[in-house]
Amino acid sequence: MFHHVKDLQFNARVSRPDPRFANLLLEQFGGENGELAAAMQYFTQAFGAKMPHPDKYDMLMDIATEEFSHLEIVGATIQMLLKGVNGELKDAADQSEIMQVMNGKAAKESIIHQALTANPQFGIITGGGVTPRNSQGIPWCASYIHSNGDLTVDLRSNLASESRAKLVYEHLMKFTDDPYVHDTLSFLMTREVAHYKMFEAALIDIQPNFPPGVLAADPRFTQQAFNMSNGTTVRGPWNEGEMPNMGKEWEYVADPIAYVKETQGITTTTDAYAKELKQTGKLDKEMSKIKSDEVISSEPEGVAQWSTYAEEK
Amino acid sequence: MFHHVKDLQFNARVSRPDPRFANLLLEQFGGENGELAAAMQYFTQAFGAKMPHPDKYDMLMDIATEEFSHLEIVGATIQMLLKGVNGELKDAADQSEIMQVMNGKAAKESIIHQALTANPQFGIITGGGVTPRNSQGIPWCASYIHSNGDLTVDLRSNLASESRAKLVYEHLMKFTDDPYVHDTLSFLMTREVAHYKMFEAALIDIQPNFPPGVLAADPRFTQQAFNMSNGTTVRGPWNEGEMPNMGKEWEYVADPIAYVKETQGITTTTDAYAKELKQTGKLDKEMSKIKSDEVISSEPEGVAQWSTYAEEK
Amino acid sequence: MFHHVKDLQFNARVSRPDPRFANLLLEQFGGENGELAAAMQYFTQAFGAKMPHPDKYDMLMDIATEEFSHLEIVGATIQMLLKGVNGELKDAADQSEIMQVMNGKAAKESIIHQALTANPQFGIITGGGVTPRNSQGIPWCASYIHSNGDLTVDLRSNLASESRAKLVYEHLMKFTDDPYVHDTLSFLMTREVAHYKMFEAALIDIQPNFPPGVLAADPRFTQQAFNMSNGTTVRGPWNEGEMPNMGKEWEYVADPIAYVKETQGITTTTDAYAKELKQTGKLDKEMSKIKSDEVISSEPEGVAQWSTYAEEK
Amino acid sequence: MFHHVKDLQFNARVSRPDPRFANLLLEQFGGENGELAAAMQYFTQAFGAKMPHPDKYDMLMDIATEEFSHLEIVGATIQMLLKGVNGELKDAADQSEIMQVMNGKAAKESIIHQALTANPQFGIITGGGVTPRNSQGIPWCASYIHSNGDLTVDLRSNLASESRAKLVYEHLMKFTDDPYVHDTLSFLMTREVAHYKMFEAALIDIQPNFPPGVLAADPRFTQQAFNMSNGTTVRGPWNEGEMPNMGKEWEYVADPIAYVKETQGITTTTDAYAKELKQTGKLDKEMSKIKSDEVISSEPEGVAQWSTYAEEK
Amino acid sequence: MFHHVKDLQFNARVSRPDPRFANLLLEQFGGENGELAAAMQYFTQAFGAKMPHPDKYDMLMDIATEEFSHLEIVGATIQMLLKGVNGELKDAADQSEIMQVMNGKAAKESIIHQALTANPQFGIITGGGVTPRNSQGIPWCASYIHSNGDLTVDLRSNLASESRAKLVYEHLMKFTDDPYVHDTLSFLMTREVAHYKMFEAALIDIQPNFPPGVLAADPRFTQQAFNMSNGTTVRGPWNEGEMPNMGKEWEYVADPIAYVKETQGITTTTDAYAKELKQTGKLDKEMSKIKSDEVISSEPEGVAQWSTYAEEK
Amino acid sequence: MFHHVKDLQFNARVSRPDPRFANLLLEQFGGENGELAAAMQYFTQAFGAKMPHPDKYDMLMDIATEEFSHLEIVGATIQMLLKGVNGELKDAADQSEIMQVMNGKAAKESIIHQALTANPQFGIITGGGVTPRNSQGIPWCASYIHSNGDLTVDLRSNLASESRAKLVYEHLMKFTDDPYVHDTLSFLMTREVAHYKMFEAALIDIQPNFPPGVLAADPRFTQQAFNMSNGTTVRGPWNEGEMPNMGKEWEYVADPIAYVKETQGITTTTDAYAKELKQTGKLDKEMSKIKSDEVISSEPEGVAQWSTYAEEK
């Protein structure tokens, strides 16, 4: 159950209207890396986590709720940046604005002109208000979010999401010189960093967490680094020396076309890995049992009930 | 700012897993008439309402917050209906399930088989969890919601949204015989009726509220009911007698093709309405002033600030 | 079966090209509240209405057909506002325009420059023509329309659709000073008002029409108005006094968190409503029979045939 | 302006309900190759064609109108195939169906069960009615249609559209043994063939019509056929011998990687084509003038008016 | 298996940054008629063609691979046109740009200002880089491509795709005066013409190829040209005289409404076509056998294997 | 420039047709975590990386090219799993299948019946072939991919993408008992692990790489962990003790509502951080210079050229 507190988490203020920046800021209201995307991603992930991982559930719901609160901050800022637009639109019988907008003779500084230039829908669809679309009018879409029922995957999705959101706020800061707005953006940007660290700590708390999911890597296909392009070839830690934390060395396949022909599509290499394959199979069974039990044992028999309505201590 | 309360608003319970119904219920989690759509619609509308209409803002935020709470109820129910799926998926090395699913020889009652049949993504993408998509896998999309910066329009959008949501719950109730789920659906369906009545009361509270927006109807084009189809023609209160609450009679245009030719595309009728047109123009100016002032006078001079952080009384 | 009449329903004229307004006007060609959305919504609803409600079918098809005719008016107006663009594009070997557009030195008044600025696709995709996308290039999408197989719901969807369409035309009128275009918009805006009244009359004609659908509201959950937000609380007709036309009083739940805990998720209140619940169950059965019979009795036995090809009288 | 005739263009009939086939048939109502896509494609193309090519405009509007009429036939057929579903849904208080659907014990032949299995939304969203979505629930989208302001391109888009639509009807016919439905599909399939021939004749009527658009092919890059893949190489009329109707021979580039290196990214070949390039430049200017004049000369000076409201002869 | 060659197929160069043209050019990177659409269309079609038509498979993969190579050329050009943007964004602590962008006082020629004006996402989402969206920010979508498992249809889809892509490049050329970019566009435009001719040759190589698919046209419905619109009627080769290559004459239905009534929805005409219908039925069976055998005989018994890993000769 | 090698990178084989698994496997052809998404993500990122980071460019293009090669493996497997479907569809005049499909009396094992049940579009749209849509028919969409012009962000997006793709293959393996298909999936799953390690090594190679982007975290907002939900509260490494690798301790805000009121929306805390803020400002400038120079210094003066066409050594 949610409860709304009328105060914003951060004291969002705006010095003067700025429809153009309002439009840019839509990216963080209804864009792919924005607050709605973050809130819905963690909220959705939380359902599956509740039974087997009540501690991670608590963290996911805390952060999801904070992101909803950030969504409100972003929306409030956009609304204040659009001050005047709705009032102008309501003055529906006034003909004077028409000349200004259409003839371009004057009043480029008029707020309605700025709004229409920044985003045509500010003038005709949203009525000078916020909307869950991005800076180019694309409606927010749930394919932006990832929730795959496995925390070793979900938490990595979240690290990536927070990284992107942080970068977008950094970019946005370049495009406003309103100190109040700048402060709000600095708050929002930094909270993404804080959440990154929370998700990182939670991921470390799960051991082992690699590879993501349950199954181990197939030893026959793990260490090849295929040189799939001709021209100058670059070697680096991603294709020579040791693989990070894997206890294996990269095997550089300089000519994949020849390699594939020789190995009949990488099917003739199995013998060399027979022993490793067996170990992997054993490991897979062990991990399956551990991970599967973790979930199944947490699920109640009989009628399932989500909440207990117990007294808080 | 939002706050999360771990207890659900309604005590959602589930007697036994049922992936097929879980999939149907996705319509109300990530579908066009579902709880996310409702919550985001009222939440988005609230921003524009806050300054000029603090009373309606309070109502919109109350209902938006309740819809977010319903979204949680729907998600919790879906998650409980999918009990077992995630655990089965985590048993990744178990080969026995394979036979059952692929050969169709047995185990149609196995939960993983049911899940995969109901929704392929339950088995391979969501990991047996909830997802903001509808019953056919379409990701939730912000073009489902309407927020147009005018309460006489927005509240009507909301009456329609609540009507559709109510009907979907009614349909869903036919497809489960789990008494706990039935009770939850009855709660959710009925709250749509309650919200309908709240929006209706709020709309009545605004006077005048018709036509929606500011401008009056153009008297030249208001009362025609065009008979655009041949074959048996039906007359009823929508094309004969008095227009509801308009003080006008319907003018039935039986042969629109001839009418359009005669009136040169309805442009030769202006004279008959000269007096009414003048009155309409005057009314438009008055309404523009009232409605425009209502918004503009509520907007602060200088730095705008969303919250006051005052002590609650 | 449709028939096309080359004359437009309204005599659309344009004083001079104006690509920027052409782009705005796309909202009503291919936008979420535009004429295609209206036409397809009523057209789609009509199929289900034909057998049980031939009178409403006639009305829906009349209005759908008028909306298709309005779609044509909007398209024609956009095309005339883009006069010159296609011709300029066809002058494909002319190099002079390049300088003007790219260097920004001159010719901001050139039509091709205006078109490209208003909407990049006017210059490279639509060839200076109309397109079923909105003012920001989003292709029209059928998720804009609602058709749910129940007239008490569908007609309410239509009242909301007409309200939004009316408002968009009102907004558009602010952005043109071409008197011909203004007249066309006034016609189109006013017809939305007329259709609103037609749908309203039709809804009144259905009794009872509330709640939408078949099932009555569950008496246990109908009258609560939850105060889901803290801070200054507002009371109004939506949460105090009588519910509109329900014969009930609002029950204001000032502290929902406590209420939910006390009632164990609103499950302990059932006894108080036992009698009402029984009446509701009875009413549900009666309404089910009435509404179900209405549909089933209208469906022919044996081979179904849509049209009779009878002579018109 | 459109006019609706209550009789269908073809006498659509249905022997018995069949929700599964109804769902397949949605492809031709709201799918990418369906009747709405065809109707909207030709309708949209017609606006740009009206002034410079009134004869092709007439043809496009005739076929568009016929496709709208086919859309109605498809919708009527789907509605008849869903007979019974809406009535069952309206029997909202009936509990018996629940057992059948959920327990799978009986009544697989029940119409509501069939509908829900074929398409979950038939049971909970469309109320047993037609909907402009495809067989997998994707809403119809205007990115399905092509209108590019040039008849030599648009008519080719139409030839492809008709080919695909024909094939889909052919596939659909395999999945019904209802002779009435079969007949309707045969009608619709064949009309696609007829339209193909109409568009073909119209394209031939435009001379020259190749290359599409205005500009000639650049002689430096026209005749190479690049062998971009290794392994067995196949030669055929598409990479050896004469290019169809071009008066040129294919130049087979057996080793494109070497060729690109040698020619410095195909930039060193210009000299060999100097003369041809000059001729092409001249041709481009001529064609620009012809095509551009064709459009510009058709556009009226001063106020533009779409219709004349003249008496028909 | 793909291999990447670091050299571009064409030597793409750019004289100076131009974010506005970069945005236009996105149409051919991530737009509906762009290189990704072409590459994915032919690549997808190739899978089904491989067994029964190894020669056409070779051609489809050759052209698909060339289109992927063109996608790279377009992307490289856009990236070079955006030179400077990423560097400016990385100067995240620099406050000077802010004034320029927001106050509009200066520096309209600054590259970051140009980028933001051309496409807001260049400044905040893509970091000054290329992105698979079109010029209005719509993400590339697989519904742009057509692959229907029948070469007589697929090749026609490809003729249309190449025609549209050619026209877009022609339009784009009007909007740049950079001679290097112009040359690249001329290369890309002309290759569409070359591919058109390759697909045309391949289609001719299949005989018979009309009607597309397997089934013949139903003789009862083939030759009517319906005059679906009133007003001035135009006759031309698409509705009078001989149908192209069909050995039939057009039958002009001047009054379709009357015709439909008289023929009871075109169902009373069957007798006149009895003999032709019989022939068509026979032809359908023959073609079914030929086309079906062609596919089935090419499919291996037992385990299917895609590649042979044989030595190249 | 790309080159196609007819041999698959892995020797994909299939024991017998299985349309149901073919449909599941579409997730990795046209789904959000599939091979096309991976290929396009790394390919798009590579453009921006080329000048400043030629080593990472080489790696991105190598992996992108491998993912395109995996896309081909997945497509080939799907096509082989659909063996027989296209041949059956081509037998268009055969009436026998009809009975089987529609009456459900027999032949559930018929391949066409299985295909239609698994995915209606296999039977009517794709002609028994592969298609870039997911297992529920959603067309692949470029909003699945992330490319933000900063390697410290892009590489983290890639770690998340590889994690999800690995998990989906793991899930898919549960649903087939074909040992050949199993082997192919094991290859594809494991390559995601290998790519994960390559991206991880590349990210480590960039120092510093945290926070992502350029700007440091604002010290005022970094270390709070807000307890946004009531009920049982859980403490863990994500909200108590040391933040991972930050040299800071978490500050647990147990009652955020009170905290926000007290701090006037977190605006009264600035003084405590004055010194840290100054240091952060300095650091931001330094990092801006380093990161900005890195990009700008790599960009050539004058005409930009992508490739050099130099001889390979």
XYZ file of C-alpha atoms in Angstrom, chain D residues 85-290:
206
model
C -19.347 -14.815 -26.643
C -20.809 -11.449 -25.744
C -24.012 -13.041 -24.481
C -22.048 -15.415 -22.266
C -20.006 -12.544 -20.851
C -23.140 -10.590 -20.066
C -24.343 -13.535 -17.972
C -21.946 -12.161 -15.397
C -23.436 -13.760 -12.303
C -23.458 -17.264 -13.717
C -20.917 -19.325 -11.837
C -21.156 -22.509 -13.847
C -18.877 -21.433 -16.629
C -16.105 -20.900 -14.143
C -15.750 -24.569 -13.400
C -15.640 -25.481 -17.038
C -12.967 -23.016 -17.953
C -10.746 -23.376 -14.955
C -10.892 -27.068 -14.245
C -10.732 -28.100 -17.842
C -13.046 -30.926 -16.965
C -15.642 -30.238 -19.520
C -17.014 -28.024 -22.092
C -14.003 -27.448 -24.260
C -16.580 -26.912 -26.924
C -18.170 -24.045 -24.996
C -17.898 -20.909 -27.019
C -16.468 -18.828 -24.213
C -13.736 -21.353 -23.598
C -12.851 -21.385 -27.285
C -12.785 -17.608 -27.397
C -10.515 -17.295 -24.388
C -8.137 -19.905 -25.752
C -7.988 -18.276 -29.161
C -7.429 -14.785 -27.793
C -7.583 -13.816 -24.103
C -8.789 -10.351 -24.993
C -11.947 -11.693 -26.650
C -13.021 -12.641 -23.125
C -11.933 -9.654 -21.112
C -11.285 -6.626 -23.334
C -13.242 -6.688 -26.586
C -16.314 -8.287 -25.043
C -16.526 -10.835 -27.835
C -16.122 -8.297 -30.594
C -13.810 -7.274 -33.357
C -10.739 -5.158 -32.659
C -8.117 -3.475 -34.853
C -5.311 -5.691 -33.589
C -3.614 -8.598 -35.336
C -3.804 -12.300 -34.462
C -1.290 -11.805 -31.649
C -2.852 -8.705 -30.167
C -0.567 -6.070 -31.673
C -2.594 -2.865 -32.219
C -2.717 -1.667 -35.827
C -0.043 0.900 -36.425
C 0.335 3.539 -39.123
C 3.937 2.557 -39.697
C 2.395 -0.265 -41.748
C 1.514 2.176 -44.506
C 3.606 3.959 -47.091
C 2.852 7.242 -48.762
C 5.812 9.114 -50.185
C 4.405 11.778 -52.454
C 5.589 10.200 -55.711
C 3.354 7.912 -57.739
C 6.226 5.981 -59.296
C 7.096 4.948 -55.743
C 3.612 4.785 -54.215
C 2.226 2.528 -56.933
C 5.126 0.117 -56.415
C 4.411 0.127 -52.672
C 0.858 -0.775 -53.592
C 1.872 -3.669 -55.852
C 3.797 -5.134 -52.924
C 0.939 -4.524 -50.477
C -1.563 -6.245 -52.720
C 0.792 -9.202 -53.190
C 1.135 -9.707 -49.456
C -2.585 -9.299 -48.804
C -3.355 -11.859 -51.512
C -0.980 -14.372 -49.921
C -2.457 -13.938 -46.438
C -5.973 -14.672 -47.738
C -4.596 -17.735 -49.513
C -3.115 -18.951 -46.236
C -6.308 -18.189 -44.316
C -8.358 -20.309 -46.686
C -6.487 -23.396 -45.505
C -7.862 -22.960 -42.007
C -11.613 -22.951 -42.479
C -13.983 -25.482 -43.954
C -17.005 -23.207 -43.706
C -18.063 -22.830 -47.366
C -19.550 -19.365 -46.770
C -16.407 -18.067 -45.159
C -14.365 -19.705 -47.898
C -16.367 -17.840 -50.511
C -15.893 -14.533 -48.744
C -12.146 -15.121 -48.542
C -12.033 -16.040 -52.220
C -13.764 -12.766 -53.037
C -11.390 -10.737 -50.885
C -8.292 -12.548 -52.159
C -9.279 -12.038 -55.754
C -10.018 -8.353 -55.328
C -6.370 -7.939 -54.267
C -5.409 -9.411 -57.608
C -7.766 -7.014 -59.399
C -6.311 -4.037 -57.523
C -2.808 -5.247 -58.364
C -3.728 -5.051 -62.010
C -5.263 -1.597 -61.616
C -2.093 -0.262 -59.964
C 0.057 -1.975 -62.588
C -1.903 -0.333 -65.394
C -1.607 3.042 -63.695
C 2.152 2.661 -63.292
C 2.582 1.746 -66.952
C 0.522 4.835 -67.752
C 3.293 6.991 -66.256
C 6.332 7.213 -68.534
C 9.185 7.129 -67.757
C 8.641 5.469 -64.395
C 12.139 4.169 -63.720
C 14.133 4.808 -61.663
C 11.408 5.753 -59.195
C 11.515 9.456 -58.299
C 13.336 12.017 -60.384
C 17.078 11.427 -60.393
C 18.804 8.952 -62.686
C 21.159 6.311 -61.360
C 24.778 7.388 -60.928
C 26.636 5.532 -63.710
C 29.604 4.868 -61.438
C 27.676 2.607 -59.113
C 24.868 1.072 -61.139
C 26.053 -2.179 -62.614
C 28.185 -3.827 -59.957
C 26.897 -7.043 -58.448
C 28.981 -7.590 -55.330
C 29.652 -11.156 -54.222
C 29.432 -10.385 -50.508
C 29.531 -13.962 -49.269
C 32.035 -16.756 -49.578
C 31.240 -20.433 -50.050
C 29.489 -21.726 -53.132
C 28.711 -18.812 -55.383
C 25.727 -18.802 -57.693
C 25.516 -16.917 -60.954
C 22.161 -16.007 -62.432
C 20.414 -13.259 -64.364
C 20.772 -11.031 -61.306
C 24.557 -10.961 -61.519
C 25.543 -11.943 -65.001
C 24.502 -10.976 -68.494
C 22.245 -8.054 -69.212
C 20.504 -5.956 -66.575
C 16.738 -6.002 -67.279
C 15.763 -3.042 -69.477
C 18.836 -1.031 -68.659
C 20.995 -1.467 -71.718
C 23.870 -2.424 -69.440
C 25.693 -5.569 -68.437
C 26.193 -6.681 -64.848
C 29.764 -6.266 -63.638
C 30.403 -9.114 -61.220
C 32.707 -8.141 -58.360
C 33.928 -11.521 -57.160
C 36.123 -10.211 -54.365
C 34.612 -7.001 -52.975
C 37.194 -6.664 -50.194
C 40.042 -6.458 -52.692
C 37.958 -4.269 -55.005
C 37.235 -1.760 -52.276
C 40.870 -1.548 -51.285
C 42.006 -1.109 -54.865
C 39.488 1.571 -55.642
C 40.016 3.381 -52.335
C 36.394 2.825 -51.401
C 35.138 3.029 -55.017
C 36.372 6.611 -55.364
C 39.014 6.107 -58.041
C 36.604 4.995 -60.724
C 35.161 8.386 -61.541
C 37.206 9.158 -64.652
C 35.925 6.178 -66.559
C 32.428 7.530 -66.214
C 33.025 11.215 -66.880
C 30.961 11.352 -70.018
C 28.097 9.322 -68.640
C 28.093 11.433 -65.497
C 27.660 14.559 -67.568
C 24.733 13.063 -69.443
C 23.162 11.980 -66.176
C 23.472 15.503 -64.824
C 21.707 16.839 -67.857
C 18.976 14.241 -67.650
C 18.462 15.035 -63.961
C 17.852 18.665 -64.807
C 15.378 17.844 -67.508
C 13.449 15.417 -65.369
C 13.475 17.873 -62.460
C 11.897 20.465 -64.646
C 9.252 18.152 -66.038
